[in-house]
Structures are given as structure tokens and as C-alpha cells.
Amino acid sequence: MGIYVGFFDCSAAQCELAVTNILSRPAAYRMRVFNRAGASLADEERTLPAHASERVGLNDFAAGEEGQILIAPLDDEDDEFPAMLILTDRKAEAGTLNRLMPLMRIEEMPDQDEDDEDEDDEDEDDDEDDEEEEDEDNGEDEDEDEKKKGKKGKKHDD
């Protein structure tokens, strides 16, 4: 799942978020915005036409705030919505760009719920199986080493 995350700071600049649908079909995404303390400022579901982009003014609901933005696909986890922050100086003329900052892509959300705990338990079981296999392999390696030593010993006896 391609999720995009980034830090924003609307306390020092005008912030806009540019989101792009790179697919050849309409697709939906979820935009979540949190302030620095972790309180939710926005949680919206949006749909973009094929190959379309949109700008969302963060100052409309996060003026004077700084925090984190998450962009995640809604319908199909393989959908991609690359996004970037557009930061403009508060005193600059409209349309003047100061900085473009791409959001970072992460593979999946680091949520910790019951499903994840079950997966963690399965991973621990897999680790135990791997350790048992390593022990078995180590035993075979030791036998092979002894056989090689035995052969070397015979050669030296001649």
C-alpha cells in the first residue's frame, strides 16, 4: 500500500497540498491531517479523475499549526497518490512559490491493532522454526567437518 506522509508548518508559511492521481481511471484517497500534538485537524475522503491533480489549502483548517499529513488510497491498496507540499511566504504575491516538498512514500501504516498482534505472533513462530532449522543445519555441518578431518588424518597416516 502506497501511503504518503509529510510534515507541514502553516505557522510560518501559506501551505497547500498538491495531490496527483497517476492512474488512468478515477480513484479515491483519504487525507488525514494532525497537529504536532497528534490531534486530528482534518480527515477527508476525496476522489480525483484520471490523471488529475488538485490543491488543498491547508491554511483553511490548519492555520498557525504544524504537524503531519497522511495520504492513503481508499478503494484499491495498489492505487498511488503522490503528493507534495507547496510552501509560500505569507507576504509573497499570490502564486509565488518558495518551496516544493514531496511527501515521503511508505509501504504500510504502522498501526498496532489486534490483526497486527496476530501477525506478530506468527512472525515469532516463524523465528522459532528458523532457529530449529539452523540448529539442524549446524549439526550437519559439524558431521561434514569431522568427515573432512578424518580424511585429512588418513592422508597424513600414509
PDB file of C-alpha atoms in Angstrom:
ATOM      1  CA  MET A   1       0.000   0.000   0.000  1.00  0.00           C
ATOM      2  CA  GLY A   2       1.485   3.328  -1.032  1.00  0.00           C
ATOM      3  CA  ILE A   3       0.873   5.866   1.712  1.00  0.00           C
ATOM      4  CA  TYR A   4       2.433   9.308   1.566  1.00  0.00           C
ATOM      5  CA  VAL A   5       3.403  11.174   4.719  1.00  0.00           C
ATOM      6  CA  GLY A   6       4.908  14.577   5.315  1.00  0.00           C
ATOM      7  CA  PHE A   7       5.430  17.314   7.864  1.00  0.00           C
ATOM      8  CA  PHE A   8       3.785  20.693   7.340  1.00  0.00           C
ATOM      9  CA  ASP A   9       4.207  24.061   9.023  1.00  0.00           C
ATOM     10  CA  CYS A  10       1.413  26.569   8.423  1.00  0.00           C
ATOM     11  CA  SER A  11       2.632  28.752  11.281  1.00  0.00           C
ATOM     12  CA  ALA A  12       5.395  30.255   9.153  1.00  0.00           C
ATOM     13  CA  ALA A  13       4.023  29.963   5.611  1.00  0.00           C
ATOM     14  CA  GLN A  14       0.984  29.537   3.419  1.00  0.00           C
ATOM     15  CA  CYS A  15       0.657  25.776   2.845  1.00  0.00           C
ATOM     16  CA  GLU A  16      -1.042  23.946   0.035  1.00  0.00           C
ATOM     17  CA  LEU A  17      -1.068  20.237  -0.592  1.00  0.00           C
ATOM     18  CA  ALA A  18      -0.904  19.059  -4.208  1.00  0.00           C
ATOM     19  CA  VAL A  19      -2.208  15.504  -4.740  1.00  0.00           C
ATOM     20  CA  THR A  20      -1.996  13.654  -8.066  1.00  0.00           C
ATOM     21  CA  ASN A  21      -3.916  10.644  -9.370  1.00  0.00           C
ATOM     22  CA  ILE A  22      -1.411   8.844 -11.612  1.00  0.00           C
ATOM     23  CA  LEU A  23      -3.954   6.195 -12.648  1.00  0.00           C
ATOM     24  CA  SER A  24      -5.879   6.093 -15.923  1.00  0.00           C
ATOM     25  CA  ARG A  25      -9.180   5.859 -14.026  1.00  0.00           C
ATOM     26  CA  PRO A  26     -10.902   7.898 -11.327  1.00  0.00           C
ATOM     27  CA  ALA A  27      -9.704   6.950  -7.850  1.00  0.00           C
ATOM     28  CA  ALA A  28     -10.365   7.933  -4.238  1.00  0.00           C
ATOM     29  CA  TYR A  29      -7.936   8.795  -1.462  1.00  0.00           C
ATOM     30  CA  ARG A  30      -8.100   9.739   2.199  1.00  0.00           C
ATOM     31  CA  MET A  31      -6.351  12.832   3.535  1.00  0.00           C
ATOM     32  CA  ARG A  32      -5.643  12.927   7.273  1.00  0.00           C
ATOM     33  CA  VAL A  33      -4.033  15.946   8.927  1.00  0.00           C
ATOM     34  CA  PHE A  34      -2.767  16.005  12.520  1.00  0.00           C
ATOM     35  CA  ASN A  35      -1.235  18.830  14.529  1.00  0.00           C
ATOM     36  CA  ARG A  36       2.086  18.474  16.327  1.00  0.00           C
ATOM     37  CA  ALA A  37       0.361  17.142  19.470  1.00  0.00           C
ATOM     38  CA  GLY A  38      -1.404  14.444  17.422  1.00  0.00           C
ATOM     39  CA  ALA A  39      -4.907  15.945  17.441  1.00  0.00           C
ATOM     40  CA  SER A  40      -6.850  15.440  14.217  1.00  0.00           C
ATOM     41  CA  LEU A  41      -7.350  18.616  12.169  1.00  0.00           C
ATOM     42  CA  ALA A  42      -8.898  17.017   9.079  1.00  0.00           C
ATOM     43  CA  ASP A  43      -9.996  13.596   7.877  1.00  0.00           C
ATOM     44  CA  GLU A  44     -11.453  13.752   4.369  1.00  0.00           C
ATOM     45  CA  GLU A  45     -12.143  11.331   1.562  1.00  0.00           C
ATOM     46  CA  ARG A  46     -11.656  12.758  -1.919  1.00  0.00           C
ATOM     47  CA  THR A  47     -11.963  11.467  -5.482  1.00  0.00           C
ATOM     48  CA  LEU A  48      -9.817  12.548  -8.401  1.00  0.00           C
ATOM     49  CA  PRO A  49     -10.497  11.942 -12.113  1.00  0.00           C
ATOM     50  CA  ALA A  50      -7.927  10.000 -14.156  1.00  0.00           C
ATOM     51  CA  HIS A  51      -4.528  11.745 -14.371  1.00  0.00           C
ATOM     52  CA  ALA A  52      -5.848  14.742 -12.437  1.00  0.00           C
ATOM     53  CA  SER A  53      -4.281  16.798  -9.676  1.00  0.00           C
ATOM     54  CA  GLU A  54      -5.758  19.050  -7.042  1.00  0.00           C
ATOM     55  CA  ARG A  55      -4.547  21.557  -4.499  1.00  0.00           C
ATOM     56  CA  VAL A  56      -5.878  21.630  -0.965  1.00  0.00           C
ATOM     57  CA  GLY A  57      -5.310  24.785   1.071  1.00  0.00           C
ATOM     58  CA  LEU A  58      -4.071  23.604   4.461  1.00  0.00           C
ATOM     59  CA  ASN A  59      -4.428  27.086   5.944  1.00  0.00           C
ATOM     60  CA  ASP A  60      -8.217  26.686   5.654  1.00  0.00           C
ATOM     61  CA  PHE A  61      -8.218  24.240   8.595  1.00  0.00           C
ATOM     62  CA  ALA A  62      -4.642  24.291   9.932  1.00  0.00           C
ATOM     63  CA  ALA A  63      -3.718  27.981  10.023  1.00  0.00           C
ATOM     64  CA  GLY A  64      -0.981  28.607  12.555  1.00  0.00           C
ATOM     65  CA  GLU A  65      -0.455  24.850  13.042  1.00  0.00           C
ATOM     66  CA  GLU A  66       2.296  22.412  12.224  1.00  0.00           C
ATOM     67  CA  GLY A  67       2.078  18.652  12.106  1.00  0.00           C
ATOM     68  CA  GLN A  68       1.700  15.614   9.871  1.00  0.00           C
ATOM     69  CA  ILE A  69      -0.231  14.809   6.686  1.00  0.00           C
ATOM     70  CA  LEU A  70      -1.146  11.281   5.531  1.00  0.00           C
ATOM     71  CA  ILE A  71      -2.443  10.473   2.042  1.00  0.00           C
ATOM     72  CA  ALA A  72      -3.712   6.896   1.543  1.00  0.00           C
ATOM     73  CA  PRO A  73      -5.703   5.140  -1.220  1.00  0.00           C
ATOM     74  CA  LEU A  74      -9.286   4.164  -0.384  1.00  0.00           C
ATOM     75  CA  ASP A  75     -10.579   1.636  -2.903  1.00  0.00           C
ATOM     76  CA  ASP A  76      -7.526  -0.288  -4.058  1.00  0.00           C
ATOM     77  CA  GLU A  77      -4.393  -0.525  -1.947  1.00  0.00           C
ATOM     78  CA  ASP A  78      -2.282  -0.509  -5.137  1.00  0.00           C
ATOM     79  CA  ASP A  79      -3.504   2.985  -6.092  1.00  0.00           C
ATOM     80  CA  GLU A  80      -0.890   5.725  -5.903  1.00  0.00           C
ATOM     81  CA  PHE A  81      -1.400   9.376  -4.991  1.00  0.00           C
ATOM     82  CA  PRO A  82       1.971  11.130  -4.982  1.00  0.00           C
ATOM     83  CA  ALA A  83       1.678  14.397  -3.090  1.00  0.00           C
ATOM     84  CA  MET A  84       3.778  17.445  -2.310  1.00  0.00           C
ATOM     85  CA  LEU A  85       3.588  20.490  -0.114  1.00  0.00           C
ATOM     86  CA  ILE A  86       3.720  23.919  -1.696  1.00  0.00           C
ATOM     87  CA  LEU A  87       5.025  26.463   0.809  1.00  0.00           C
ATOM     88  CA  THR A  88       4.658  30.159   0.036  1.00  0.00           C
ATOM     89  CA  ASP A  89       5.849  33.082   2.129  1.00  0.00           C
ATOM     90  CA  ARG A  90       2.883  34.796   3.799  1.00  0.00           C
ATOM     91  CA  LYS A  91       3.985  38.173   2.442  1.00  0.00           C
ATOM     92  CA  ALA A  92       4.664  36.961  -1.112  1.00  0.00           C
ATOM     93  CA  GLU A  93       2.382  37.695  -4.027  1.00  0.00           C
ATOM     94  CA  ALA A  94      -0.230  35.082  -4.839  1.00  0.00           C
ATOM     95  CA  GLY A  95       1.164  32.287  -6.973  1.00  0.00           C
ATOM     96  CA  THR A  96       4.785  32.851  -5.904  1.00  0.00           C
ATOM     97  CA  LEU A  97       6.417  29.555  -4.970  1.00  0.00           C
ATOM     98  CA  ASN A  98       9.066  29.379  -2.297  1.00  0.00           C
ATOM     99  CA  ARG A  99       9.454  25.667  -1.746  1.00  0.00           C
ATOM    100  CA  LEU A 100       8.123  22.363  -3.076  1.00  0.00           C
ATOM    101  CA  MET A 101       8.452  19.432  -0.677  1.00  0.00           C
ATOM    102  CA  PRO A 102       7.437  15.938  -1.811  1.00  0.00           C
ATOM    103  CA  LEU A 103       5.757  13.718   0.746  1.00  0.00           C
ATOM    104  CA  MET A 104       7.611  10.510   1.570  1.00  0.00           C
ATOM    105  CA  ARG A 105       6.143   7.188   0.412  1.00  0.00           C
ATOM    106  CA  ILE A 106       5.823   4.401   2.982  1.00  0.00           C
ATOM    107  CA  GLU A 107       4.743   0.825   2.304  1.00  0.00           C
ATOM    108  CA  GLU A 108       2.121   0.416   5.000  1.00  0.00           C
ATOM    109  CA  MET A 109       0.718   2.120   8.044  1.00  0.00           C
ATOM    110  CA  PRO A 110       2.427   1.226  11.314  1.00  0.00           C
ATOM    111  CA  ASP A 111      -0.880   0.622  13.128  1.00  0.00           C
ATOM    112  CA  GLN A 112      -0.893  -1.674  16.135  1.00  0.00           C
ATOM    113  CA  ASP A 113      -4.269  -3.406  16.309  1.00  0.00           C
ATOM    114  CA  GLU A 114      -5.398  -6.965  17.009  1.00  0.00           C
ATOM    115  CA  ASP A 115      -4.681  -8.154  13.457  1.00  0.00           C
ATOM    116  CA  ASP A 116      -1.112  -6.859  13.673  1.00  0.00           C
ATOM    117  CA  GLU A 117      -0.617  -8.585  17.031  1.00  0.00           C
ATOM    118  CA  ASP A 118      -1.716 -11.893  15.466  1.00  0.00           C
ATOM    119  CA  GLU A 119       0.780 -11.341  12.651  1.00  0.00           C
ATOM    120  CA  ASP A 120       3.488 -10.599  15.232  1.00  0.00           C
ATOM    121  CA  ASP A 121       2.716 -13.906  16.963  1.00  0.00           C
ATOM    122  CA  GLU A 122       3.011 -15.730  13.621  1.00  0.00           C
ATOM    123  CA  ASP A 123       6.337 -13.997  12.972  1.00  0.00           C
ATOM    124  CA  GLU A 124       7.625 -15.176  16.364  1.00  0.00           C
ATOM    125  CA  ASP A 125       6.606 -18.745  15.498  1.00  0.00           C
ATOM    126  CA  ASP A 126       8.449 -18.406  12.178  1.00  0.00           C
ATOM    127  CA  ASP A 127      11.550 -17.182  14.032  1.00  0.00           C
ATOM    128  CA  GLU A 128      11.442 -20.240  16.303  1.00  0.00           C
ATOM    129  CA  ASP A 129      11.143 -22.531  13.244  1.00  0.00           C
ATOM    130  CA  ASP A 130      14.110 -20.752  11.645  1.00  0.00           C
ATOM    131  CA  GLU A 131      16.192 -21.285  14.790  1.00  0.00           C
ATOM    132  CA  GLU A 132      15.346 -25.007  14.805  1.00  0.00           C
ATOM    133  CA  GLU A 133      16.353 -25.298  11.144  1.00  0.00           C
ATOM    134  CA  GLU A 134      19.639 -23.513  11.876  1.00  0.00           C
ATOM    135  CA  ASP A 135      20.343 -25.954  14.728  1.00  0.00           C
ATOM    136  CA  GLU A 136      19.715 -28.892  12.397  1.00  0.00           C
ATOM    137  CA  ASP A 137      21.939 -27.342   9.732  1.00  0.00           C
ATOM    138  CA  ASN A 138      24.683 -26.752  12.290  1.00  0.00           C
ATOM    139  CA  GLY A 139      24.585 -30.416  13.256  1.00  0.00           C
ATOM    140  CA  GLU A 140      25.041 -31.477   9.627  1.00  0.00           C
ATOM    141  CA  ASP A 141      27.898 -29.038   9.168  1.00  0.00           C
ATOM    142  CA  GLU A 142      29.700 -30.449  12.215  1.00  0.00           C
ATOM    143  CA  ASP A 143      29.400 -34.010  10.841  1.00  0.00           C
ATOM    144  CA  GLU A 144      30.809 -32.886   7.493  1.00  0.00           C
ATOM    145  CA  ASP A 145      33.698 -31.120   9.242  1.00  0.00           C
ATOM    146  CA  GLU A 146      34.520 -34.303  11.179  1.00  0.00           C
ATOM    147  CA  LYS A 147      34.463 -36.377   7.978  1.00  0.00           C
ATOM    148  CA  LYS A 148      36.862 -33.921   6.320  1.00  0.00           C
ATOM    149  CA  LYS A 149      39.151 -34.026   9.340  1.00  0.00           C
ATOM    150  CA  GLY A 150      39.008 -37.812   9.243  1.00  0.00           C
ATOM    151  CA  LYS A 151      40.036 -37.871   5.589  1.00  0.00           C
ATOM    152  CA  LYS A 152      42.891 -35.483   6.255  1.00  0.00           C
ATOM    153  CA  GLY A 153      44.042 -37.657   9.092  1.00  0.00           C
ATOM    154  CA  LYS A 154      44.164 -40.711   6.807  1.00  0.00           C
ATOM    155  CA  LYS A 155      46.272 -38.857   4.261  1.00  0.00           C
ATOM    156  CA  HIS A 156      48.782 -37.899   6.932  1.00  0.00           C
ATOM    157  CA  ASP A 157      48.970 -41.501   8.160  1.00  0.00           C
ATOM    158  CA  ASP A 158      50.354 -42.685   4.780  1.00  0.00           C
TER     159      ASP A 158
END
